Short mmCIF file of C-alpha atoms in Angstrom, two decimals:
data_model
loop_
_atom_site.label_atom_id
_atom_site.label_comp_id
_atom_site.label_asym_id
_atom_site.label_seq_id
_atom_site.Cartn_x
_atom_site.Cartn_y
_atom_site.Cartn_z
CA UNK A 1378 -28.58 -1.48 -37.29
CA UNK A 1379 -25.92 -3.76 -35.34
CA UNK A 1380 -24.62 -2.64 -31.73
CA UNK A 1381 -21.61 -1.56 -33.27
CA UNK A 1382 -22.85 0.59 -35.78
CA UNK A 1383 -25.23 2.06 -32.99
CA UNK A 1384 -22.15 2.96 -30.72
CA UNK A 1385 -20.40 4.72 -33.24
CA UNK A 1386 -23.14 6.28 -34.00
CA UNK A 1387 -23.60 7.26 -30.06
CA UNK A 1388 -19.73 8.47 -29.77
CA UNK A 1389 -20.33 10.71 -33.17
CA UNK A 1390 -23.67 12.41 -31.34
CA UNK A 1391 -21.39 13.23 -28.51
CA UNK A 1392 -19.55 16.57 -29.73
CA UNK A 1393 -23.28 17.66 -30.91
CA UNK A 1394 -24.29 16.91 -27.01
CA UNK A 1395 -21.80 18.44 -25.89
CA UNK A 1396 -22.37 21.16 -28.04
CA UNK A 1397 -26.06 21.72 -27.52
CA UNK A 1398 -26.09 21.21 -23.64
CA UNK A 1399 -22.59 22.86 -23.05
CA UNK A 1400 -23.18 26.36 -20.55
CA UNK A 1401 -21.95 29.58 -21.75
CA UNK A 1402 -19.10 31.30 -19.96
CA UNK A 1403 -21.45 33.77 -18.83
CA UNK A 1404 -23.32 30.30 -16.81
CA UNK A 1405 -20.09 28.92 -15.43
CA UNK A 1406 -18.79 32.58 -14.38
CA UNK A 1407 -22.12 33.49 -12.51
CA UNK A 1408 -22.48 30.23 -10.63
CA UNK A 1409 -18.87 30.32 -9.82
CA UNK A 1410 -19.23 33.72 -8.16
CA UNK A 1411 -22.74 32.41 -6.19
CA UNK A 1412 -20.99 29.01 -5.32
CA UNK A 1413 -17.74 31.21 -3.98
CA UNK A 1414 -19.81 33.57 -2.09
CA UNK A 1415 -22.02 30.65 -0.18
CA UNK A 1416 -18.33 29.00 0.69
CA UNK A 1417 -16.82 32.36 2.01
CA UNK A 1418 -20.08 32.67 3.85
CA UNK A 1419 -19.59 29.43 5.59
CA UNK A 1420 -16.30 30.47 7.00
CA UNK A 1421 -14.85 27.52 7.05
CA UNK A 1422 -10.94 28.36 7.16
CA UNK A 1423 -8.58 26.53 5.13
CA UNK A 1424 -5.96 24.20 6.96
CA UNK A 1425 -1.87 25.62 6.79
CA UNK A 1426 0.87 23.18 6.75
CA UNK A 1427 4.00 23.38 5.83
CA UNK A 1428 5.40 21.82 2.40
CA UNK A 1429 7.28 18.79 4.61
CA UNK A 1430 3.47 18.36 5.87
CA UNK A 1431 1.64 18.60 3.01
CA UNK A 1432 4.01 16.35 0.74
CA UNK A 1433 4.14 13.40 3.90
CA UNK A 1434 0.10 14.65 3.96
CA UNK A 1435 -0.39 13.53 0.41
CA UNK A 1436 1.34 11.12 0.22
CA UNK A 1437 -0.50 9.20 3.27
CA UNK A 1438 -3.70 10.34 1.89
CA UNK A 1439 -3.26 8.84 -2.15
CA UNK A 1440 -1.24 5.75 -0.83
CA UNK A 1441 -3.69 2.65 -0.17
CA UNK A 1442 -3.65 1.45 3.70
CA UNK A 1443 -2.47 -1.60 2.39
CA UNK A 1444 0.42 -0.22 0.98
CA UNK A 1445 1.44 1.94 3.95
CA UNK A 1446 1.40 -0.64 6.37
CA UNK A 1447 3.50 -2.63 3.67
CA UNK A 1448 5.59 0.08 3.37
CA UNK A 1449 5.85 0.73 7.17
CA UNK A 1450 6.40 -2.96 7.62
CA UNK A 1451 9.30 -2.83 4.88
CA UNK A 1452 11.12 0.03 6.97
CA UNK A 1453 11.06 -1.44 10.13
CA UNK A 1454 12.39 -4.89 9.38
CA UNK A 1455 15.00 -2.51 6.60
CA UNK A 1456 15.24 -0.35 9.78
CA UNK A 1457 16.02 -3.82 12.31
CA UNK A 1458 18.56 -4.96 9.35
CA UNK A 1459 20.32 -2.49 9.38
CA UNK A 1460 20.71 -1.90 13.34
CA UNK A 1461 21.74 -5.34 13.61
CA UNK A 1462 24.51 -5.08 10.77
CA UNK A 1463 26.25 -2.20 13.25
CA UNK A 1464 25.08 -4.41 16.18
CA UNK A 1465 26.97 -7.04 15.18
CA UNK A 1466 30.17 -4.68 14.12
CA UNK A 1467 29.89 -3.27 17.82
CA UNK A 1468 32.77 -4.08 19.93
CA UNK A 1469 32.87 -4.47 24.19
CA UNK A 1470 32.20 -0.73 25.92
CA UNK A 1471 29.99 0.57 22.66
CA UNK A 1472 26.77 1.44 23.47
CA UNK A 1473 25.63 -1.62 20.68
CA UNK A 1474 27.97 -3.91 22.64
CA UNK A 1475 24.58 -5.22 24.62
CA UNK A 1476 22.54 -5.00 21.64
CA UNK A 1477 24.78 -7.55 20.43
CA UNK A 1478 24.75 -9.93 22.43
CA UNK A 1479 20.79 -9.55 22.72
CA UNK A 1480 20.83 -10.35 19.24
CA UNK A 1481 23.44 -13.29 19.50
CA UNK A 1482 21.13 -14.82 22.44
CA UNK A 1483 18.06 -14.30 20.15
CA UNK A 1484 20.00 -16.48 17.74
CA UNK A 1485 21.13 -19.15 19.76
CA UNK A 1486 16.49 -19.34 21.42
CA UNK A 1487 15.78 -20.06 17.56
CA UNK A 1488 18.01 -23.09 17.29
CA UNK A 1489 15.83 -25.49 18.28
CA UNK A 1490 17.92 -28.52 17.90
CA UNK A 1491 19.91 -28.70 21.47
CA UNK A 1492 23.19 -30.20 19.82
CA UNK A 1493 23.44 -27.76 16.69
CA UNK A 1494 22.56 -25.12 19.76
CA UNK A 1495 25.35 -25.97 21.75
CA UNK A 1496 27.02 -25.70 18.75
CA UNK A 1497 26.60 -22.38 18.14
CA UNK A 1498 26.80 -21.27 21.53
CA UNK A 1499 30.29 -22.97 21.23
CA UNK A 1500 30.71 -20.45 18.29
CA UNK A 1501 29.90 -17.40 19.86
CA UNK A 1502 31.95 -18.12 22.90
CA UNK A 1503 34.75 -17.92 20.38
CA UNK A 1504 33.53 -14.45 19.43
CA UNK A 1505 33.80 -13.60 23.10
CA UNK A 1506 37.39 -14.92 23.17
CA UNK A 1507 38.40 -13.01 19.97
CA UNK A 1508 36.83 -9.86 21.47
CA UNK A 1509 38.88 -10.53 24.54
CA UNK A 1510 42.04 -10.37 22.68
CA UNK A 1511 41.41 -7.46 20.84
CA UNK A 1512 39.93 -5.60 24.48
CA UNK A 1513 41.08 -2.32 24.90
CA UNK A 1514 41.16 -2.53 28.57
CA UNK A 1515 42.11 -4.72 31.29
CA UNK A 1516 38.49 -4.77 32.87
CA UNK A 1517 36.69 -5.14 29.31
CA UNK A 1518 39.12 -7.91 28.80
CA UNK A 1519 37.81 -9.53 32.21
CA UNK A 1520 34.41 -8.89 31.27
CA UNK A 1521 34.31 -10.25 27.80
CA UNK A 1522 36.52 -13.46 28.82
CA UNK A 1523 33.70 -14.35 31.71
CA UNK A 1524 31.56 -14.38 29.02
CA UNK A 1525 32.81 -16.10 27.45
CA UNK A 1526 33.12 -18.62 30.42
CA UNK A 1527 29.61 -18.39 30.80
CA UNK A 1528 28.69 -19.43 27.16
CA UNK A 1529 31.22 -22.41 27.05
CA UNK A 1530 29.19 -23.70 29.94
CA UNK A 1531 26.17 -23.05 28.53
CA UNK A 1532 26.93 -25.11 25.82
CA UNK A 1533 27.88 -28.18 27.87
CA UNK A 1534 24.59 -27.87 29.78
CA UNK A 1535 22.52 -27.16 26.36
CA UNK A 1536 24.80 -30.40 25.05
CA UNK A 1537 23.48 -32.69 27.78
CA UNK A 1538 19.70 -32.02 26.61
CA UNK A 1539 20.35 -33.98 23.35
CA UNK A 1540 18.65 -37.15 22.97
CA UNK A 1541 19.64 -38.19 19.45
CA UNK A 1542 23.12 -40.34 20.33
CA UNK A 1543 24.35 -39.35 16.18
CA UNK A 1544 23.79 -35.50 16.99
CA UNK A 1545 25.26 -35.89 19.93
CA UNK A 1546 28.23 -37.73 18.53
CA UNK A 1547 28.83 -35.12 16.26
CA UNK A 1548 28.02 -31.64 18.17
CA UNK A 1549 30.78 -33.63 20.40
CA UNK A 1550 33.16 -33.70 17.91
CA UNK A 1551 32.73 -30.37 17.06
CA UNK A 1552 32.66 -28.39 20.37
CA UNK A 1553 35.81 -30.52 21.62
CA UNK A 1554 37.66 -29.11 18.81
CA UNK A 1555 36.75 -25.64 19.41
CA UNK A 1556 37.55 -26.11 22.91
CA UNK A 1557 41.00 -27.39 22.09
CA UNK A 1558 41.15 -24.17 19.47
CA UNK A 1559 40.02 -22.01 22.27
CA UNK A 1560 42.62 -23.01 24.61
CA UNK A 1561 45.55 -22.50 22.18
CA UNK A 1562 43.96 -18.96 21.85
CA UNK A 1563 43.73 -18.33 25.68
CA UNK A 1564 47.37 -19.30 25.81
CA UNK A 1565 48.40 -16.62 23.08
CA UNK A 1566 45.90 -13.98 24.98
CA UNK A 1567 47.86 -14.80 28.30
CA UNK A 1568 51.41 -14.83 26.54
CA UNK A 1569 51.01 -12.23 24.68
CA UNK A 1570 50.01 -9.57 27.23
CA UNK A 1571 52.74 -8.42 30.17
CA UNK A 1572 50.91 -10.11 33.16
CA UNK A 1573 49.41 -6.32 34.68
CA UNK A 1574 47.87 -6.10 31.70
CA UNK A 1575 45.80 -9.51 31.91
CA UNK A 1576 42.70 -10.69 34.61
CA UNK A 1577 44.71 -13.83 35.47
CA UNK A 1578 41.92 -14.37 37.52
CA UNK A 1579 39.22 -14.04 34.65
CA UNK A 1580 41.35 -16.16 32.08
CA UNK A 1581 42.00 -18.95 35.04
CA UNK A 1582 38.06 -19.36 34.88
CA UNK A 1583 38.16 -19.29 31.22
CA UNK A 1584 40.56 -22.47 31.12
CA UNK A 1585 38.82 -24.03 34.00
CA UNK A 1586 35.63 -23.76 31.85
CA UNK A 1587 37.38 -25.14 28.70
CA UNK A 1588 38.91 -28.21 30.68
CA UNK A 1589 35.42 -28.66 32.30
CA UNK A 1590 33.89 -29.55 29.06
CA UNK A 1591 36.64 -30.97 27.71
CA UNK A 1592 36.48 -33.38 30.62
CA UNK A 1593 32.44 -33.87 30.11
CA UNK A 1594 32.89 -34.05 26.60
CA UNK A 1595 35.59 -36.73 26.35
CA UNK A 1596 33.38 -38.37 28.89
CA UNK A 1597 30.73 -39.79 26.75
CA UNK A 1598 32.59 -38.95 23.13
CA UNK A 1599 33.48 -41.39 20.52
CA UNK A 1600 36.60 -43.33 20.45
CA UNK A 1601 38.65 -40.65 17.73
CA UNK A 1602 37.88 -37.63 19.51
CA UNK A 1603 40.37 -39.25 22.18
CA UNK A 1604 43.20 -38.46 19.65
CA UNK A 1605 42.42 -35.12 19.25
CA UNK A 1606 45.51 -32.49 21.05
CA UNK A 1607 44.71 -32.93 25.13
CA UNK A 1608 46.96 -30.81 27.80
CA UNK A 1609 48.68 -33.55 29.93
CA UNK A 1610 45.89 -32.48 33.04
CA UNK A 1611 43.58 -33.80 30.58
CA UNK A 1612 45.26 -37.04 30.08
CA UNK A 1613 43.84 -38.86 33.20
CA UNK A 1614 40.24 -37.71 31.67
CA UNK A 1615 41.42 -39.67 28.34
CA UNK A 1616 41.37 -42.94 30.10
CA UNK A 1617 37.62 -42.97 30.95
CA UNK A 1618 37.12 -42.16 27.57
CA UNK A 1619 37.40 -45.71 25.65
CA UNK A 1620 34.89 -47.51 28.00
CA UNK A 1621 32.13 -44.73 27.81
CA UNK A 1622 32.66 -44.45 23.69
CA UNK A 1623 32.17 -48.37 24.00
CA UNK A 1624 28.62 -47.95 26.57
CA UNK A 1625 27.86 -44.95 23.76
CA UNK A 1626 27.78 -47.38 21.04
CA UNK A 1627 25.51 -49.92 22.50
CA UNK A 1628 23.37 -46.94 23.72
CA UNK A 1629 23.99 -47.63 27.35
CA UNK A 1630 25.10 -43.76 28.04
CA UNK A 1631 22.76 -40.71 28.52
CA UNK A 1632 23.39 -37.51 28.65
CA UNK B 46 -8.57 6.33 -12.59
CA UNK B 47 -7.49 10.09 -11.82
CA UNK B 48 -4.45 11.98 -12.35
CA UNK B 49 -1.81 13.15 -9.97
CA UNK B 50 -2.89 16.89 -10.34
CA UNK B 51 -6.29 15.95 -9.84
CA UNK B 52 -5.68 13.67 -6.23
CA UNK B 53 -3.74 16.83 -5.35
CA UNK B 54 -6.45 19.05 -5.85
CA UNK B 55 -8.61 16.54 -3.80
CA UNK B 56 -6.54 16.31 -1.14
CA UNK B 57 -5.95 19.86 -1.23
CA UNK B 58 -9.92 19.98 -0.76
CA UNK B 59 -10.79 17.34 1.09
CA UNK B 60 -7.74 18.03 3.82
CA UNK B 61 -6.72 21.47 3.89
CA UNK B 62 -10.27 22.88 2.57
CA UNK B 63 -8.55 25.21 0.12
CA UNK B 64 -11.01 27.11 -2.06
CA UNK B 65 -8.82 27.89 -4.67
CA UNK B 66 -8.68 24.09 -5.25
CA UNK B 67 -12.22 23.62 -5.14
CA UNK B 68 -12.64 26.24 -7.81
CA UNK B 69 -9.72 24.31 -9.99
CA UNK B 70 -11.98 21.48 -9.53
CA UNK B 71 -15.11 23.76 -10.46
CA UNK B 72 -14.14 24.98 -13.61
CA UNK B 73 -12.54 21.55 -14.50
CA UNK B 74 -15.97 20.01 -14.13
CA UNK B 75 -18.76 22.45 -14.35
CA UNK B 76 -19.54 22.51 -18.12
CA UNK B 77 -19.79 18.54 -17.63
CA UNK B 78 -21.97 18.80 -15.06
CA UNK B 79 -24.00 21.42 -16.40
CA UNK B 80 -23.98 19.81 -19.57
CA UNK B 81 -25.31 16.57 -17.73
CA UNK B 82 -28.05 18.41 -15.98
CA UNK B 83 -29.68 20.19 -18.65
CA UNK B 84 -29.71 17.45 -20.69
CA UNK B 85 -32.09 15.98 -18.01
CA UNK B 86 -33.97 18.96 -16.94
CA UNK B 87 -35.13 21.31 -19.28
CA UNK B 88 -35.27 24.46 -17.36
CA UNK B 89 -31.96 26.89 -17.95
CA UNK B 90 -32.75 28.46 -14.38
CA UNK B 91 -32.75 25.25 -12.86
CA UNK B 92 -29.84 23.86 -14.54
CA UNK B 93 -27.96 26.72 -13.20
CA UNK B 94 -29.15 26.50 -9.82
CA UNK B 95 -28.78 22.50 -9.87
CA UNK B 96 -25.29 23.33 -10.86
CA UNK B 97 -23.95 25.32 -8.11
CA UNK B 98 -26.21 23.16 -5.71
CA UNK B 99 -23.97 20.04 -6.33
CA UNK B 100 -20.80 21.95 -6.60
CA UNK B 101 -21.75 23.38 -3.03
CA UNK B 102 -22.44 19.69 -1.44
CA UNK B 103 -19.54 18.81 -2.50
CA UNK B 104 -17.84 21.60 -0.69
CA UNK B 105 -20.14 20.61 2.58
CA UNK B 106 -19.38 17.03 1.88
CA UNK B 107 -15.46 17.64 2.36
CA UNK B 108 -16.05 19.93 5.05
CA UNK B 109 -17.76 17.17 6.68
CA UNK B 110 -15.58 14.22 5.77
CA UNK B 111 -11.99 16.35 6.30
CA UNK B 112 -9.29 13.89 5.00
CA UNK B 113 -11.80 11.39 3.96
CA UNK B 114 -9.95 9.46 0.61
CA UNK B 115 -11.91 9.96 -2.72
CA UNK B 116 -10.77 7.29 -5.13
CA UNK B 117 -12.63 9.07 -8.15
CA UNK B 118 -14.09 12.43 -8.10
CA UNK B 119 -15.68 12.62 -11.15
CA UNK B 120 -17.42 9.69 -9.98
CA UNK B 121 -18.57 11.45 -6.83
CA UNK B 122 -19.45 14.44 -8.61
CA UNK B 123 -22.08 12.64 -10.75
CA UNK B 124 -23.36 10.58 -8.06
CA UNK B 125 -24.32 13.90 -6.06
CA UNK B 126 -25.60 15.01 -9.27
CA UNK B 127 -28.06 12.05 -9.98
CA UNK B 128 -29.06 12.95 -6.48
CA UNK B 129 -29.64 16.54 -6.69
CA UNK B 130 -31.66 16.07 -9.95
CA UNK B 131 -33.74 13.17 -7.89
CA UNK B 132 -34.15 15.68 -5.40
CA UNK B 133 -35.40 18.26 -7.66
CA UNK B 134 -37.73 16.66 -8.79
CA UNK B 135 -39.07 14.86 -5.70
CA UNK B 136 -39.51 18.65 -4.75
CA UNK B 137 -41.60 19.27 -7.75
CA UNK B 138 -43.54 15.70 -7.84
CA UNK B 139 -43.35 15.28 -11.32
CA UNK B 140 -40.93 12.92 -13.75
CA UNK B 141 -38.00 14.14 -15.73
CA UNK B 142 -39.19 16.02 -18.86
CA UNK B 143 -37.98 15.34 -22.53
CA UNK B 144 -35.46 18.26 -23.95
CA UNK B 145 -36.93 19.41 -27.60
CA UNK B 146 -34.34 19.76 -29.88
CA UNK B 147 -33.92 23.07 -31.35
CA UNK B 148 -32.60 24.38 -34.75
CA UNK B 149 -30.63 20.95 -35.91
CA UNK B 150 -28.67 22.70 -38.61
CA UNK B 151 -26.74 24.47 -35.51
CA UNK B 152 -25.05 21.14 -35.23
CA UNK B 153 -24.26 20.08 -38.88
CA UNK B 154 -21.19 21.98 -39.14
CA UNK B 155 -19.77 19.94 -35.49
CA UNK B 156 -20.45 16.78 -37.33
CA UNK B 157 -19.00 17.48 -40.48
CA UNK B 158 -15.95 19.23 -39.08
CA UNK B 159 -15.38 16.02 -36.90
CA UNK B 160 -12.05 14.56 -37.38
CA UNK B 161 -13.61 11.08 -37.86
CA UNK B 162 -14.21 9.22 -40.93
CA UNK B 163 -16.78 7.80 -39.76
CA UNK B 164 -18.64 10.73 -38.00
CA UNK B 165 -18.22 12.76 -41.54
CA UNK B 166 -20.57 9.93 -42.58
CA UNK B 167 -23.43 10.91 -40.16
CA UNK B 168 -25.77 13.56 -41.43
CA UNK B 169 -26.96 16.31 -39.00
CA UNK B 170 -30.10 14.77 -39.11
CA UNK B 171 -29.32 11.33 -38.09
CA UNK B 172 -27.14 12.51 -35.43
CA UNK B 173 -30.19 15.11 -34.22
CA UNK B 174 -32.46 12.18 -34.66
CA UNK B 175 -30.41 9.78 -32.40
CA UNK B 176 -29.88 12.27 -29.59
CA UNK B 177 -33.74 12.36 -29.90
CA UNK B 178 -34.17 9.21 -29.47
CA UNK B 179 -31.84 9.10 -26.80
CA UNK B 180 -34.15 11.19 -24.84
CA UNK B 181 -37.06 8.79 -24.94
CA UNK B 182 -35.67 6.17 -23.41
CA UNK B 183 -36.83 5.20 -20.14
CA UNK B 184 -35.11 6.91 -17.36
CA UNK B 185 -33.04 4.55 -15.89
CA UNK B 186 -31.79 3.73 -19.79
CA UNK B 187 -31.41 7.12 -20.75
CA UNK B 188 -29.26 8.38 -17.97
CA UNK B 189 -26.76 5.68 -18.29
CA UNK B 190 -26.47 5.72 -22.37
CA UNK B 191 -26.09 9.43 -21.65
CA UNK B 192 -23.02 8.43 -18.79
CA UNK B 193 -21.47 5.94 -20.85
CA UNK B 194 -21.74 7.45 -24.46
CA UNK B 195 -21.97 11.09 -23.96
CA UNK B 196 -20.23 11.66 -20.63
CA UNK B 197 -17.45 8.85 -21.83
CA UNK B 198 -17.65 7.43 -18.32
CA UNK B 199 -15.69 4.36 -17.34
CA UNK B 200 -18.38 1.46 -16.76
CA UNK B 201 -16.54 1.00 -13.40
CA UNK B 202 -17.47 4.78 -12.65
CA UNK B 203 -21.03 3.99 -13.76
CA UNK B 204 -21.49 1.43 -11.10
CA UNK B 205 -20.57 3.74 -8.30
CA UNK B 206 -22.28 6.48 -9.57
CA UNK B 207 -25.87 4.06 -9.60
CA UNK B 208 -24.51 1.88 -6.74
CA UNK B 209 -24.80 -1.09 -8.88
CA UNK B 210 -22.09 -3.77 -9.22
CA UNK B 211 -20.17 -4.10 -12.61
CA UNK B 212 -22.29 -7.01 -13.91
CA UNK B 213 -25.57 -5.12 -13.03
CA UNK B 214 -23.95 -1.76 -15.35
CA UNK B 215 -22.92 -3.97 -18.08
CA UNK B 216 -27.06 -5.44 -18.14
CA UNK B 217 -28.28 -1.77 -17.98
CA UNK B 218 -26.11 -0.58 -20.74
CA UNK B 219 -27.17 -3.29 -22.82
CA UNK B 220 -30.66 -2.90 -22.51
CA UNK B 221 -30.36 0.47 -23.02
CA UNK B 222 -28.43 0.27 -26.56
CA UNK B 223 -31.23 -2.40 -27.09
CA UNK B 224 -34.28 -0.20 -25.91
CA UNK B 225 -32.69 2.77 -28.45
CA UNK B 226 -32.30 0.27 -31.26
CA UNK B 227 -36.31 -0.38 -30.70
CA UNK B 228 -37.31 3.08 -30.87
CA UNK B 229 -34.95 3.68 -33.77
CA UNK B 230 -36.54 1.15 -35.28
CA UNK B 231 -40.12 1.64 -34.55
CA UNK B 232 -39.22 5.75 -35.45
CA UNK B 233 -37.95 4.55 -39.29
CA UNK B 234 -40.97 2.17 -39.60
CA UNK B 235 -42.89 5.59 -38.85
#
């Protein structure tokens, strides 16, 4: 006899097994009532919870850790996602408003590149200056457009930490042209508004911090960005401009 | 791998201690069980009390392990089974006695009826005759044949129920369709 023919043979015995060794329903009704008195004598009482329980309840208890912690996991950054999609829609005065600019921050501490950082500080100053012309309020307006002071300066300081003359050549480029963008756009917030309506005060530091790092900036740029669109108090800055490019190119210049 | 119905009724056990779950479970389970018994000890009495023995440590075993997960209870249910019937006869100090087989024309009209082709092939007699020799294999042997063949247990739920890994089943069953081959064998020569 081969193995197989000896299994089928085993499967076939099985409905005369079951057969022969099966209990009566006299058995199974007599040791169900024994088996249901020795549990109601144990008086142990059964646990209530409501159907919102016992669903969440069965569900934790036929999911895997694994997969709860996955699932958990998949919420929270689903959860974070979608937070920082309203975040970011939040304008200044809404309770997200500092969210916002948490997350914006959190941004800028993973660039770790100081020129493509500056960069993007450079960027989200320009947020703050777009903010500041759509500000609802003369204070918000102030707040939002120191700001945005505070990040244009920030990215002149995080600018000078560059060591790579190419990067810096280019983040250069790049923030002077935003800075030149900015100011046109500081000039249309001013002009725009009746004067009560506008911090004079708040946008005067605004263009002081846009002609400070236009002045640093054109300071230690290359020779083109000297033709870029300069206010005539920037003019005297322009001069300095073609020696330092030259020291730049023979690597004489630090930041 | 159990169904969703069943996990609920687990859970419904093993969390909330709910007897009318339990005796779901009971009925669901008890002619297997005290199929399984009897076909390893011979006494009806003790069959019956066996029976509702492991039925009620499972009951004390989810009282004591509230919310504990059970990834297969049939498995568990034959694992405290083995147990009990090791128990038993610890208590009695003597080894597991042979079942005599008992009017075999009783069972020619199950194989015949059988839906099978090939079952319609096996006379009472050989399928009497197998079962028989079934029964004299060595313990170890004869409890798993009876698990995998008769109980249609997954090999997987073999290994938990004897603690063994897969690879260690897989030998066991093996010898055991060889050690019934032997005594087929050595029966026919006979």
């Amino acid at each position: 006899m081969t193995e197989q023919e000896l299994i089928r043979q085993l499967k076939a015995a099985k409905s005369v097994y079951d057969k022969k060794f099966a209990p009566t329903q006299e058995t199974v009704e007599r040791i169900r009532g024994l088996l249901m008195e020795r549990i109601s004598r144990s008086e142990v009482a059964p646990i209530a919870v409501s159907r919102t329980g016992f669903i969440f309840g069965f569900l934790r208890y036929i999911t895997p850790p694994q997969f709860a912690y996955g699932m958990a996991l998949f919420v929270l950054l689903a959860g974070s996602a979608v937070f920082a999609g309203y975040a970011r829609q939040a304008r200044p005065g809404q309770s997200l408003y500092g969210a916002k600019i948490a997350l914006e921050k959190t941004h800028v501490r993973f660039v770790s590149n100081p020129a493509s950082r500056a960069q993007v500080q450079m960027e989200l100053a320009g947020r703050r200056l777009e903010e500041a012309q759509n500000a609802v309020s003369v204070e918000q307006e102030a707040k939002v457009l120191r700001q945005f002071s505070r990040d244009v300066k920030e990215a002149r300081s995080t600018l000078k930490q560059a060591g790579d003359p190419a990067q810096v050549q280019a983040a250069t480029r790049e923030l002077v042209k935003k800075a030149t963008e900015y100011e046109e756009k500081l000039s249309e917030t001013k002009g725009k508004k009746p004067a009560r309506e506008v911090d004079l005060a708040a946008i005067s530091e605004a263009e002081e911090a846009l002609l400070e790092i236009k002045g640093e900036l054109v300071r230690i740029t290359i020779p083109e960005v000297g033709e870029l669109p300069m206010k005539p108090a920037d003019q005297n800055l322009k001069t300095d401009q073609t020696t330092e490019a030259e020291e730049l190119q023979v690597g004489e210049v630090s930041l | 791998m159990q169904s969703l119905q069943e996990q609920r009724l687990v859970y419904e056990v093993f969390a909330l201690h709910k007897r009318e779950a339990f005796d779901t479970l009971y009925l669901r389970y008890v002619g297997a069980i005290n199929r399984f018994i009897y076909y390893r000890v011979s006494n009806a009495v003790d069959v019956d009390d066996l029976t509702a023995n492991v039925f009620w440590r499972v009951w004390e075993y989810a009282i004591k392990n509230k919310g504990k997960e059970i990834k297969n209870f049939r498995a568990l249910l034959y694992k405290i089974t083995r147990n009990e019937i090791a128990n038993f006869y610890r208590a009695q100090g003597r080894i597991p006695q042979i079942v005599e087989l008992d009017d075999p024309e009783e069972y020619s009209e199950i194989a015949d009826a059988h839906e099978d082709i090939f079952k319609k092939q096996l006379s009472a007699q050989d399928v009497e005759y197998l079962i028989e020799c079934v029964q004299k294999l060595p313990e170890p042997y004869r409890e798993i044949v009876a698990l995998r063949y008769f109980e249609e247990l997954e090999i997987k739920e073999i290994a938990d129920i004897i603690e063994k890994t897969l690879g260690n089943t897989n030998v066991l069953i093996h010898r055991g369709k060889k050690a019934l081959r032997k005594i087929m064998t050595q029966s026919n020569e006979i």
